[in-house]
PDB file of C-alpha atoms in Angstrom:
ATOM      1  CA  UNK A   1       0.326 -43.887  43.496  1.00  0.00           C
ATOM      2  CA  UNK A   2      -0.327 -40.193  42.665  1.00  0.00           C
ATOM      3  CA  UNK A   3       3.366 -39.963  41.374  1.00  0.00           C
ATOM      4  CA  UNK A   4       2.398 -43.260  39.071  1.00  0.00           C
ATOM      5  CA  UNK A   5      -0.370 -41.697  37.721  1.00  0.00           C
ATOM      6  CA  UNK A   6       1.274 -38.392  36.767  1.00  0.00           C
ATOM      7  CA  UNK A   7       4.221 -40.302  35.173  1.00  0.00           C
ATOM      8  CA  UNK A   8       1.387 -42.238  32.783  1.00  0.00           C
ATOM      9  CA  UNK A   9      -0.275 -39.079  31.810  1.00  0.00           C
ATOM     10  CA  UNK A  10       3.136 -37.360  31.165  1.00  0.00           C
ATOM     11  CA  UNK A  11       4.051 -40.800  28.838  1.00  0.00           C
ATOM     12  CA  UNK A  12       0.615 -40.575  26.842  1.00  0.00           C
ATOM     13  CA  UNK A  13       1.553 -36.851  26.654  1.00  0.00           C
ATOM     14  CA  UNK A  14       4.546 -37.047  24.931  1.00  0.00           C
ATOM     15  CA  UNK A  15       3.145 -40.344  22.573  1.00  0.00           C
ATOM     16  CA  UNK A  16       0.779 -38.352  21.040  1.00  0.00           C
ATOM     17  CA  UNK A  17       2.984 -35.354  20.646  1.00  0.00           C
ATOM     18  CA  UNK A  18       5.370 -37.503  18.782  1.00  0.00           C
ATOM     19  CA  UNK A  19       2.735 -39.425  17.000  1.00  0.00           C
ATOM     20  CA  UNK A  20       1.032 -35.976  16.039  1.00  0.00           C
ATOM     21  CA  UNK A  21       4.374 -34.586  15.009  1.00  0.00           C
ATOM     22  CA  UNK A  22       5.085 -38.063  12.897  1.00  0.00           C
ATOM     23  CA  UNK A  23       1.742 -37.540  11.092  1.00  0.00           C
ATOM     24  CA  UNK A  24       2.170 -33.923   9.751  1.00  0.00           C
ATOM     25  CA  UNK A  25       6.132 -34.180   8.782  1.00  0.00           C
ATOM     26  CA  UNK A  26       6.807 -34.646   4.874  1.00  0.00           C
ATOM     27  CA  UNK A  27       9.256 -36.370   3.278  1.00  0.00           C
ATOM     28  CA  UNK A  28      12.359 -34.127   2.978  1.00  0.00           C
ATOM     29  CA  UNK A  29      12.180 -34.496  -1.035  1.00  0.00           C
ATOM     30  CA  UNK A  30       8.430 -32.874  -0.979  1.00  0.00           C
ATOM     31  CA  UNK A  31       9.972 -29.669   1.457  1.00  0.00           C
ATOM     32  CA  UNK A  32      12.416 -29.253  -0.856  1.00  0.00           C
ATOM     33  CA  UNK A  33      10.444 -29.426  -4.064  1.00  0.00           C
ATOM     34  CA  UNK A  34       8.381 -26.724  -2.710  1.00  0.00           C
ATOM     35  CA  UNK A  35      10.557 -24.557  -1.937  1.00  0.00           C
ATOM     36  CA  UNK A  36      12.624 -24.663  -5.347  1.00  0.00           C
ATOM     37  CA  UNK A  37       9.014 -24.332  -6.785  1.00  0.00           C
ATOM     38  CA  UNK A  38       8.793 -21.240  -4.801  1.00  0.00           C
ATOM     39  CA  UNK A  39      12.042 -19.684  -4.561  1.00  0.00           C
ATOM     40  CA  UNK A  40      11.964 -20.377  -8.533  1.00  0.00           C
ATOM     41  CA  UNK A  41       8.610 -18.598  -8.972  1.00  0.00           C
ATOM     42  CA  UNK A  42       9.748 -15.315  -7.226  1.00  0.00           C
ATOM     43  CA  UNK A  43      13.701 -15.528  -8.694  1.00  0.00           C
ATOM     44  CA  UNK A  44      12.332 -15.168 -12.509  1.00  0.00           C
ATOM     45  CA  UNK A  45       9.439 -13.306 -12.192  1.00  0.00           C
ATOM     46  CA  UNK A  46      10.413 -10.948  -9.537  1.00  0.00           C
ATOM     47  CA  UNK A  47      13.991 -10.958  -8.865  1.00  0.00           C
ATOM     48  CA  UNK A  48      15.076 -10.998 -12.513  1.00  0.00           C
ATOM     49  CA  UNK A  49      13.091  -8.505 -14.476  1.00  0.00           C
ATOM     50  CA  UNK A  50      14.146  -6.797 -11.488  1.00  0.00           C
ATOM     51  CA  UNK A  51      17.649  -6.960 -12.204  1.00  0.00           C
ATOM     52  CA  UNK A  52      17.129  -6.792 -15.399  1.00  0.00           C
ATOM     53  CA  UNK A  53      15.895  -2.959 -14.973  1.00  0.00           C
ATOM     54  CA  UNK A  54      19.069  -1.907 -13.262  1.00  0.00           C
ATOM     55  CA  UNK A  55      21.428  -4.032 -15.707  1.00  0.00           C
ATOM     56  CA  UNK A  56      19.699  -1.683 -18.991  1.00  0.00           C
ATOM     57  CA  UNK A  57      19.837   1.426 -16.200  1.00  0.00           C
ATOM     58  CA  UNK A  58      23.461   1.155 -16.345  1.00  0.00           C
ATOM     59  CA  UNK A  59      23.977  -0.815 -19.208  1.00  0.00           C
ATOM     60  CA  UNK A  60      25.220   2.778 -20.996  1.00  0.00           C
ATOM     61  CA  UNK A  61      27.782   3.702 -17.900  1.00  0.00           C
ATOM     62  CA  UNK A  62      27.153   5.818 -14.856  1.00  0.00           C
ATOM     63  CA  UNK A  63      26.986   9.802 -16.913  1.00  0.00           C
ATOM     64  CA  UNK A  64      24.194   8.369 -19.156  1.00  0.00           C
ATOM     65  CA  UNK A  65      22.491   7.007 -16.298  1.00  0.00           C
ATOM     66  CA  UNK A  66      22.885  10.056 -14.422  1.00  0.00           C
ATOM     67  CA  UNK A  67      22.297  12.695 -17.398  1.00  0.00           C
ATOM     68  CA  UNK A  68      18.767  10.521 -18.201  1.00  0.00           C
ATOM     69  CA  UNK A  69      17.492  11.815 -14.766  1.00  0.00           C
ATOM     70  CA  UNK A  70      18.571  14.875 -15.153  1.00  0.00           C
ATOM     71  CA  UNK A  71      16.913  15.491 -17.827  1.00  0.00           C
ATOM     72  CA  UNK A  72      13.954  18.130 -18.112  1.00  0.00           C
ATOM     73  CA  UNK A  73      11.315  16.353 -18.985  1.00  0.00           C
ATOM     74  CA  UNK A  74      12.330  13.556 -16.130  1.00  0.00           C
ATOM     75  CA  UNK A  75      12.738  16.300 -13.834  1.00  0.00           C
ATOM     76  CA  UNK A  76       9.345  17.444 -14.254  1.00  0.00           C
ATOM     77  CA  UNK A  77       8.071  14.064 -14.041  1.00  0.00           C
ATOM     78  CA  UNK A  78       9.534  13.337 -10.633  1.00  0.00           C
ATOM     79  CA  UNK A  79       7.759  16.449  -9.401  1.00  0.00           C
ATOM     80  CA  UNK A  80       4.733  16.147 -10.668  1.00  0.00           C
ATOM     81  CA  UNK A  81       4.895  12.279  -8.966  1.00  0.00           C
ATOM     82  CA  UNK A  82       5.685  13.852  -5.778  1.00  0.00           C
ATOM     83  CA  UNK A  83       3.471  16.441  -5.952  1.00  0.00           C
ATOM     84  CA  UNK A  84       0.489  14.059  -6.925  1.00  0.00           C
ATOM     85  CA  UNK A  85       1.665  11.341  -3.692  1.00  0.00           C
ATOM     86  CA  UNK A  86       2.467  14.189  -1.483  1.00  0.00           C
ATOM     87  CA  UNK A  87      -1.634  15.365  -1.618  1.00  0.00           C
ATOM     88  CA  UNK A  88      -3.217  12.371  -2.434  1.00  0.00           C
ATOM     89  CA  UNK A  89      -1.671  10.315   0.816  1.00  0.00           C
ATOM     90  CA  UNK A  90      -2.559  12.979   3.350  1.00  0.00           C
ATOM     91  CA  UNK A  91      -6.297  12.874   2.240  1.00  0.00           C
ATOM     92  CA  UNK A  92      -6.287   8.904   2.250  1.00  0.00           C
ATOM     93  CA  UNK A  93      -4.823   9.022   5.708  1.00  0.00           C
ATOM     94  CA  UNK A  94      -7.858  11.816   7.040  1.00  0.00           C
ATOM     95  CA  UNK A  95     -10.390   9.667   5.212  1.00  0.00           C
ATOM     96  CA  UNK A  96      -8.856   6.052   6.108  1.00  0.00           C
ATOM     97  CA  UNK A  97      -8.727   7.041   9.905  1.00  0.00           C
ATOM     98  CA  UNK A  98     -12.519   8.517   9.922  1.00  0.00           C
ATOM     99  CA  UNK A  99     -13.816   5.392   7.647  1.00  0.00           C
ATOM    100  CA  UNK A 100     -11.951   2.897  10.084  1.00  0.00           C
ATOM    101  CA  UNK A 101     -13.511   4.910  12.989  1.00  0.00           C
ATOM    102  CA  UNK A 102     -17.046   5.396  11.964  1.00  0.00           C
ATOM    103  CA  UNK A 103     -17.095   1.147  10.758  1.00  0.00           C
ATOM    104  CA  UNK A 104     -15.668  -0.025  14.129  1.00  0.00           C
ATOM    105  CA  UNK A 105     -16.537   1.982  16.757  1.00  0.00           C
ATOM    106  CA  UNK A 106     -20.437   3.036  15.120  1.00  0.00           C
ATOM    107  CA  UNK A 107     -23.213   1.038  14.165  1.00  0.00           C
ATOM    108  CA  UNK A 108     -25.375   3.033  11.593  1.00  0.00           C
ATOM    109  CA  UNK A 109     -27.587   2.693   8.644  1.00  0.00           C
ATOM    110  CA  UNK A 110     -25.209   2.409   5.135  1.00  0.00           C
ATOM    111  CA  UNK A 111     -21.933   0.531   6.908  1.00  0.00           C
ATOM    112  CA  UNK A 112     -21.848  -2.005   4.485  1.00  0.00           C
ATOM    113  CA  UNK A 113     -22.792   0.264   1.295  1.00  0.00           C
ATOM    114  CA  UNK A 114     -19.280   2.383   3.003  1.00  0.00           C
ATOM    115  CA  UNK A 115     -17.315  -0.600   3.577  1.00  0.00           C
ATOM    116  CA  UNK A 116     -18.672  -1.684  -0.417  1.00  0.00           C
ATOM    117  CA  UNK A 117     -17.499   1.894  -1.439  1.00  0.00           C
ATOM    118  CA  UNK A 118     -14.096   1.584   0.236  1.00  0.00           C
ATOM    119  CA  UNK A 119     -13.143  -1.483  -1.728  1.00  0.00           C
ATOM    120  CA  UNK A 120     -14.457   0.045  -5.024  1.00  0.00           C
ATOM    121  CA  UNK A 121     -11.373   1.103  -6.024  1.00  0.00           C
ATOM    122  CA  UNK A 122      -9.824  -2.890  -5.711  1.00  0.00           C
ATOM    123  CA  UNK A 123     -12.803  -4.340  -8.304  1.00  0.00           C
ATOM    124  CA  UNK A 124     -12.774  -1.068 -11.186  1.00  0.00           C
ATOM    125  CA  UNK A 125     -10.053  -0.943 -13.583  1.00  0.00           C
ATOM    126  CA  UNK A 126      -7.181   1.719 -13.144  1.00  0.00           C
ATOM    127  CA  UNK A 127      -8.632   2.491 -16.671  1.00  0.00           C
ATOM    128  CA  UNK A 128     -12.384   3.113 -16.061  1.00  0.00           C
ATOM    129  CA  UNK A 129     -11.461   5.091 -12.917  1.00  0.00           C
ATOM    130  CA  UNK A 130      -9.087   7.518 -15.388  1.00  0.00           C
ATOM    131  CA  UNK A 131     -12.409   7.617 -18.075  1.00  0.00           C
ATOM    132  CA  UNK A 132     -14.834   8.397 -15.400  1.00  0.00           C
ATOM    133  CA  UNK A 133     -13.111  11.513 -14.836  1.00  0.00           C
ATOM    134  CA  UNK A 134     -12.865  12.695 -18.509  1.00  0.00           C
ATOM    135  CA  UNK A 135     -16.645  12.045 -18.466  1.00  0.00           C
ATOM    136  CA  UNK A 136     -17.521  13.937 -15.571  1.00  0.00           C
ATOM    137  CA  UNK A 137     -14.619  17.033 -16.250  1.00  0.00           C
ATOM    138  CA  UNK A 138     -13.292  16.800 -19.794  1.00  0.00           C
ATOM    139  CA  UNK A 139     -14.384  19.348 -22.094  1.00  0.00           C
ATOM    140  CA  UNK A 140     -17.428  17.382 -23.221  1.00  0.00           C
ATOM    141  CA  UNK A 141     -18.337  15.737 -19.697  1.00  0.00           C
ATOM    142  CA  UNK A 142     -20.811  16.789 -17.554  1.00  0.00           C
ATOM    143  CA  UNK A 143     -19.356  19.771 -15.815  1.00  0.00           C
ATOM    144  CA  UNK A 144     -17.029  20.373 -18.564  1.00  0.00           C
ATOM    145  CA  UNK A 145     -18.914  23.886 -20.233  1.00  0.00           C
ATOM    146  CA  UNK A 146     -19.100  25.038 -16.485  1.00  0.00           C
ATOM    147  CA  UNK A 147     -15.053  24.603 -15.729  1.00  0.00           C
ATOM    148  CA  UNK A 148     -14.581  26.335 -19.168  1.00  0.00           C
ATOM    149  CA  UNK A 149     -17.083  29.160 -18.669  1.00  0.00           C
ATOM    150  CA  UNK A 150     -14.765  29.624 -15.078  1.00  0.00           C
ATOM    151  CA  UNK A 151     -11.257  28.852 -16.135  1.00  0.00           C
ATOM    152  CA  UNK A 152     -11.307  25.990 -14.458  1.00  0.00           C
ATOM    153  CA  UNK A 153      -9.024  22.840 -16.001  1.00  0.00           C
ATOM    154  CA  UNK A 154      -9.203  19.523 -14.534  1.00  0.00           C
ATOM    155  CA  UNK A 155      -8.064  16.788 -17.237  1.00  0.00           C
ATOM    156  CA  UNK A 156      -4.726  17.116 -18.600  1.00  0.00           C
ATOM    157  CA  UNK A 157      -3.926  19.301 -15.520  1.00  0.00           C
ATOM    158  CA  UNK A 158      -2.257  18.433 -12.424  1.00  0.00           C
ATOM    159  CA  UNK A 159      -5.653  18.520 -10.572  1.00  0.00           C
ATOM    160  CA  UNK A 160      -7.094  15.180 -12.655  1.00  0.00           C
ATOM    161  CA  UNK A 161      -3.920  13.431 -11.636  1.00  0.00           C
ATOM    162  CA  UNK A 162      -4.583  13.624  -8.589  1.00  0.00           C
ATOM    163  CA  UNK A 163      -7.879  12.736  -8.651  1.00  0.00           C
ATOM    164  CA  UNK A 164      -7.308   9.582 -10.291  1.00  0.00           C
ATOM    165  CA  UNK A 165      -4.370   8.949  -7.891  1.00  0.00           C
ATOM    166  CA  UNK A 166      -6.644   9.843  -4.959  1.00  0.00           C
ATOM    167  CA  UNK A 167      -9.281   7.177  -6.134  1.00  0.00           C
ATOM    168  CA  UNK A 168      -7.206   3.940  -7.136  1.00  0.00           C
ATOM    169  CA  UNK A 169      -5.214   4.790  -3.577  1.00  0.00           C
ATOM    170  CA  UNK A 170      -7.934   6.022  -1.654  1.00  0.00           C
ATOM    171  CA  UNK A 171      -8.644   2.378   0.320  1.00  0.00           C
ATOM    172  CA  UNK A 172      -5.228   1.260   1.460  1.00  0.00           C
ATOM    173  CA  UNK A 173      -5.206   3.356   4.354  1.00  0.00           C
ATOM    174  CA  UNK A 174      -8.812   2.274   5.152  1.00  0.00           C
ATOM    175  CA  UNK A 175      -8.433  -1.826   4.940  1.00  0.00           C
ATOM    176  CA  UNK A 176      -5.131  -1.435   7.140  1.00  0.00           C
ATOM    177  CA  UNK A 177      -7.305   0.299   9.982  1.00  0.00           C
ATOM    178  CA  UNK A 178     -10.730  -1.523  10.093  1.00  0.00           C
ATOM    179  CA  UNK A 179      -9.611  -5.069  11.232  1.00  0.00           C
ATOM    180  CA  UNK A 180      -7.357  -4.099  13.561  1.00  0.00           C
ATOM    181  CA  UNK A 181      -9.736  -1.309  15.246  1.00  0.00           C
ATOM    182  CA  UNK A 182     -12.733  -3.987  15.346  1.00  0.00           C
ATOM    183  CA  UNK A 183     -10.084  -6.912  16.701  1.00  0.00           C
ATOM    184  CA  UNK A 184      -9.106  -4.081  19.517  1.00  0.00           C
ATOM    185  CA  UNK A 185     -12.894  -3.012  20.711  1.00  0.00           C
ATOM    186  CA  UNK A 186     -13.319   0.325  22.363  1.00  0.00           C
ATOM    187  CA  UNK A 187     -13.113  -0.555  25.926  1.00  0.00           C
ATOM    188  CA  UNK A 188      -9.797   1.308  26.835  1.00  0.00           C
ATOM    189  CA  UNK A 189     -11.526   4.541  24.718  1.00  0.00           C
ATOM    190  CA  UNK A 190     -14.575   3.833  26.818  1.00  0.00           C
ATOM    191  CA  UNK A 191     -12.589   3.788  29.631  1.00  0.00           C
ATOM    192  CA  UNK A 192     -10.733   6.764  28.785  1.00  0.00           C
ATOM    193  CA  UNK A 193     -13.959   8.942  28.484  1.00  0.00           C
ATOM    194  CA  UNK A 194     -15.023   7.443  32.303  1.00  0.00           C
ATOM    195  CA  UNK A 195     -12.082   9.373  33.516  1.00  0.00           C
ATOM    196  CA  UNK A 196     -12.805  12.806  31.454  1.00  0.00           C
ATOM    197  CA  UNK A 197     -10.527  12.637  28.640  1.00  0.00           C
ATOM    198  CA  UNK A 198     -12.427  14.191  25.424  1.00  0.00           C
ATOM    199  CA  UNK A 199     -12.751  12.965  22.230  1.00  0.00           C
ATOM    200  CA  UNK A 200      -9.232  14.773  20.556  1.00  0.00           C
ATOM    201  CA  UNK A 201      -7.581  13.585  24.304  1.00  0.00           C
ATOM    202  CA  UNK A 202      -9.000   9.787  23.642  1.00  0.00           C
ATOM    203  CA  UNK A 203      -7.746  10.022  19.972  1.00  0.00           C
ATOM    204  CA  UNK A 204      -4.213  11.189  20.443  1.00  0.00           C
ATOM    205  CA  UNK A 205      -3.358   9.550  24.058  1.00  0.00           C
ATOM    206  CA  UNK A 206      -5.456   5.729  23.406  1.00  0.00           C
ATOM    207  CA  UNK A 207      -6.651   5.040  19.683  1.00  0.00           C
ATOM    208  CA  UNK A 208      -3.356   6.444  17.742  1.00  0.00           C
ATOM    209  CA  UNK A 209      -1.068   4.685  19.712  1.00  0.00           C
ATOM    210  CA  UNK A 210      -2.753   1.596  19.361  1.00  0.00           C
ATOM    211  CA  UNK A 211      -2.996   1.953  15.459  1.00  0.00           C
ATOM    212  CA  UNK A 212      -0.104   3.629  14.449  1.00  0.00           C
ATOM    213  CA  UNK A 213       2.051   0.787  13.151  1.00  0.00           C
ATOM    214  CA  UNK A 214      -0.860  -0.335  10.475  1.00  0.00           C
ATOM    215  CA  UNK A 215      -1.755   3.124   9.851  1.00  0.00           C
ATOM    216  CA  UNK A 216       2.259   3.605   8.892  1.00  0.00           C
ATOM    217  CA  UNK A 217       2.012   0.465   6.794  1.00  0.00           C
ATOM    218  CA  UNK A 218      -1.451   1.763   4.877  1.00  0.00           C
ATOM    219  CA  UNK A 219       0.235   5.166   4.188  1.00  0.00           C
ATOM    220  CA  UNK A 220       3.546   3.601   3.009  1.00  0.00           C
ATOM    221  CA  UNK A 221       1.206   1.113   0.689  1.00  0.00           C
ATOM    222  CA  UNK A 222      -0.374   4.015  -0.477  1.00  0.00           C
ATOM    223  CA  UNK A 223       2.417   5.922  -1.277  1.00  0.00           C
ATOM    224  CA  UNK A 224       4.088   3.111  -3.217  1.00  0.00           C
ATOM    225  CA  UNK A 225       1.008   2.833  -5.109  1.00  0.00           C
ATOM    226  CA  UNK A 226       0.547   6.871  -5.612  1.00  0.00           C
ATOM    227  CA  UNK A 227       3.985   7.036  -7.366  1.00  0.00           C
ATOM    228  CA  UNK A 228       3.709   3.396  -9.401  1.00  0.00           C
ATOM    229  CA  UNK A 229       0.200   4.192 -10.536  1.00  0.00           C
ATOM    230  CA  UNK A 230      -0.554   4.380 -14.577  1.00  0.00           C
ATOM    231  CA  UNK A 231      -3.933   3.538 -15.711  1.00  0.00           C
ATOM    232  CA  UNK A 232      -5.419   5.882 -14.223  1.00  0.00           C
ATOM    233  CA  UNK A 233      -3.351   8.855 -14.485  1.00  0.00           C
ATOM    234  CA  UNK A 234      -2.625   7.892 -18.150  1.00  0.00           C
ATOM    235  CA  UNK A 235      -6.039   8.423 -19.591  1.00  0.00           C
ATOM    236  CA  UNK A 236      -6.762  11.580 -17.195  1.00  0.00           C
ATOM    237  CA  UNK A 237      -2.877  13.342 -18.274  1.00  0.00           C
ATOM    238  CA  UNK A 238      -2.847  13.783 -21.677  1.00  0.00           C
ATOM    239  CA  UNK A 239       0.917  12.842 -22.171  1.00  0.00           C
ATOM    240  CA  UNK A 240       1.531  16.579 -22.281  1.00  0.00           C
ATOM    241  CA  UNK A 241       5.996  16.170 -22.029  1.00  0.00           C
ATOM    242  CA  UNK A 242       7.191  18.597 -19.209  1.00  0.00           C
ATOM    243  CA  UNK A 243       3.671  19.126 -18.013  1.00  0.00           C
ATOM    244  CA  UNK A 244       1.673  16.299 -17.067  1.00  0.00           C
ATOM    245  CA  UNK A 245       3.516  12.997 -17.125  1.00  0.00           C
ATOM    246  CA  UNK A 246       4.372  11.418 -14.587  1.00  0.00           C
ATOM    247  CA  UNK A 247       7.805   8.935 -13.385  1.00  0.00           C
ATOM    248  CA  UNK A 248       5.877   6.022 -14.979  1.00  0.00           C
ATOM    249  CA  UNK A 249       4.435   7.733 -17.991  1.00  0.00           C
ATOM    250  CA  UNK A 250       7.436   8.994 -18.757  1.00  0.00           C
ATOM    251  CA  UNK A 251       9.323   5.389 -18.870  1.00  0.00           C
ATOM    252  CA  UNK A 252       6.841   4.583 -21.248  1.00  0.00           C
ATOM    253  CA  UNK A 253       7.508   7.573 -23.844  1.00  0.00           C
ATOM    254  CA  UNK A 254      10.641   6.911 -23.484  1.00  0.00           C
ATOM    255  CA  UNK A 255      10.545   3.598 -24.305  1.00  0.00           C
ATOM    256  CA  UNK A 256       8.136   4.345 -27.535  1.00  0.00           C
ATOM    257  CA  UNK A 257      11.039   6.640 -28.400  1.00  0.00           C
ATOM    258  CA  UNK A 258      13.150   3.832 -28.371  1.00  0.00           C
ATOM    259  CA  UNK A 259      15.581   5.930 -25.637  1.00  0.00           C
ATOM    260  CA  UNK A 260      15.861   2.437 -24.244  1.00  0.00           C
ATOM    261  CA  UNK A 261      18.977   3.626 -21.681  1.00  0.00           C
ATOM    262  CA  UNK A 262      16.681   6.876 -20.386  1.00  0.00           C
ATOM    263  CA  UNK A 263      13.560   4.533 -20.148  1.00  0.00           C
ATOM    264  CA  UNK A 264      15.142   1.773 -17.667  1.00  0.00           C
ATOM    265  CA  UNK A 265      17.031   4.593 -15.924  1.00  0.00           C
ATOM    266  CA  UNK A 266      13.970   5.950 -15.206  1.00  0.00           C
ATOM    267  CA  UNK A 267      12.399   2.583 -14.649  1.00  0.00           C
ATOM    268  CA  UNK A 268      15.311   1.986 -11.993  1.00  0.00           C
ATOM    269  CA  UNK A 269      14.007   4.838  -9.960  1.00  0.00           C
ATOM    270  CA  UNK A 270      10.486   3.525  -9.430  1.00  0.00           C
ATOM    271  CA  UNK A 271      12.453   0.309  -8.793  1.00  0.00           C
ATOM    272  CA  UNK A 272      14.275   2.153  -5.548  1.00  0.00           C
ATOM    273  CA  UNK A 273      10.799   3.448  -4.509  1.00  0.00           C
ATOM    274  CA  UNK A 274       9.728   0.261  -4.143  1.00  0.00           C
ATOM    275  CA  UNK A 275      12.619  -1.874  -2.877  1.00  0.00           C
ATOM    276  CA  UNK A 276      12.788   1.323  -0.202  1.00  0.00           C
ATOM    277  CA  UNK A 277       8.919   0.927   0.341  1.00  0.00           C
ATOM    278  CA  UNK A 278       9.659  -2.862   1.279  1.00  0.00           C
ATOM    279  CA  UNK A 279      12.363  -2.111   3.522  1.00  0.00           C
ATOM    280  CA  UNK A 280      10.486   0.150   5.875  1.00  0.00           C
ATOM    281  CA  UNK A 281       7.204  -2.406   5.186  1.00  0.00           C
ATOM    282  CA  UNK A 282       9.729  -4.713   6.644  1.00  0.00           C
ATOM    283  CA  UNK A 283      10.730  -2.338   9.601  1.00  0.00           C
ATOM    284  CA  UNK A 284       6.993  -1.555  10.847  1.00  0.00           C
ATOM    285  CA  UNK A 285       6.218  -5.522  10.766  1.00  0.00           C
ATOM    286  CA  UNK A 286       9.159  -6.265  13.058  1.00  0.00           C
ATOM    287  CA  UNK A 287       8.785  -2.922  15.560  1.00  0.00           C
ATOM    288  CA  UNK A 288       4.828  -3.997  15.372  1.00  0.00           C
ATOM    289  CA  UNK A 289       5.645  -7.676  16.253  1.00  0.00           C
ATOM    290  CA  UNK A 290       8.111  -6.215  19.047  1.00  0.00           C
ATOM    291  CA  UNK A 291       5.541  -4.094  20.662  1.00  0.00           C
ATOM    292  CA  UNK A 292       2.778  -7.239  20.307  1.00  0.00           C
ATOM    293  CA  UNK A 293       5.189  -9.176  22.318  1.00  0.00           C
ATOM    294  CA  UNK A 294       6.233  -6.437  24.906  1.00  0.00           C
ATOM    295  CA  UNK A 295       2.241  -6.170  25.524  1.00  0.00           C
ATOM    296  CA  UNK A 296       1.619  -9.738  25.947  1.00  0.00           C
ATOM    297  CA  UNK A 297       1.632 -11.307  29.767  1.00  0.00           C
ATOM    298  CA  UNK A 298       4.930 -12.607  30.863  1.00  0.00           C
TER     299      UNK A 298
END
């Protein structure tokens, strides 16, 4: 009788899996059309002005292409784009780690004015950020008589670029952290304190390893966006050639100069930034989604 009964249940089991699974599947002609619809989307508005930028790179042959990057004035760009990404993504990764921190592990009076401050930089216009700066620096800005009186120059100087690059990359890091370290909780910190670790011991040996794929991913996001950036930087630079443009203020003098070949070679190098950026995106998800699996209970 028992066996009976177990056989029923199993029956009604699998009629309502099939009936549920009848209910949500489309007809094939409405999978397809939204795929095309999608696969469309991201072929001519992703995929082809992509290709587009490597088909004017080397549209010229392979010496022009190599003798536009060469060139002094690129040179110094890609410099002063590393230089400006190489100190403004160490500071968001200090600041994104002791945000994320402080908002999940503290309760305290002004969490939501920081966690309103960290996303800031999303709502205000590239732009705006750039103008702020001349406001508070330039010559005629609020501290500008001081920084002139000391020697001190900010805008049009490598030190404005970075601020602006600091401030329109300044949350990625941030926003990567603060989910995850709320979704985790502090109970294996808590419990690492019971047993006499400190706070540097607790950091390095329980809260970094539990956070270092998405803080990877922030940094990489905020790299991509230090180098790419040009709203910001454009207004605080000064288009000073040599001096203080960067890789994508320089595709756009070039372009204005009608150096069409130098501009998309150029172009083409911000281009392999980015497709590299997405490849080691890609990495972290899979090595994160590995180590989510190797932790879950066989």
């Amino acid at each position: 009788m028992a066996a009976l009964v177990s056989h029923l249940y199993a029956q009604h089991d699998r009629a309502a899996l099939l009936e549920g699974r009848q209910a949500t599947r489309e007809p094939r002609w409405i999978k397809w059309s939204i795929l095309t619809v999608a696969l469309g989307f991201f072929g001519v508005f992703l995929l082809l002005p992509l290709a587009v930028v490597f088909v004017g790179a080397l549209a010229k042959g392979g010496q022009v292409y190599l003798d536009s990057l060469r060139d002094p004035d690129t040179l110094s760009a890609i410099w002063l784009t590393l230089i400006a990404a190489a100190i403004a993504v160490p500071l968001n990764l200090v600041f994104g780690i002791a945000a994320a921190w402080a908002i999940a592990r503290f309760e305290f009076h002004g969490k939501q004015l920081l966690l309103t401050l960290i996303d800031l930089p999303f709502s205000v216009s590239p732009v705006v950020a750039g103008l702020s700066f001349v406001l508070l620096f330039g010559s005629h800005g609020w501290f500008g008589a001081w920084l002139a009186a000391h020697d001190i120059k900010i805008i049009f100087a490598v030190p404005g670029i970075v601020l602006a690059t600091v401030f329109v990359t300044v949350s990625f890091v941030a926003r990567e952290l603060i989910p995850l370290m709320q979704a985790q909780g502090r109970e294996e910190e808590e419990a690492a304190v019971v047993l006499g670790a400190r706070g540097w011991q607790v950091f390095w040996h329980v809260t970094l390893p539990n956070i270092r794929w998405a803080l990877l991913y922030g940094v990489m996001i905020s790299n991509a966006r230090a180098m790419g950036e040009f709203g910001a930087v454009s207004v605080v630079s000064g288009h000073i050639r040599g001096q203080t443009d960067t890789l994508p203020l320089q595709v756009e003098v070039l372009y204005n100069d009608y150096n069409f070949a130098a501009a998309f070679s150029v172009a083409s190098l911000l281009a392999l930034l980015a497709l590299l950026t997405l490849a080691l995106k890609s990495w972290v998800e899979w090595r994160s989604g590995r180590a989510l699996q190797a932790q879950e209970p066989v």
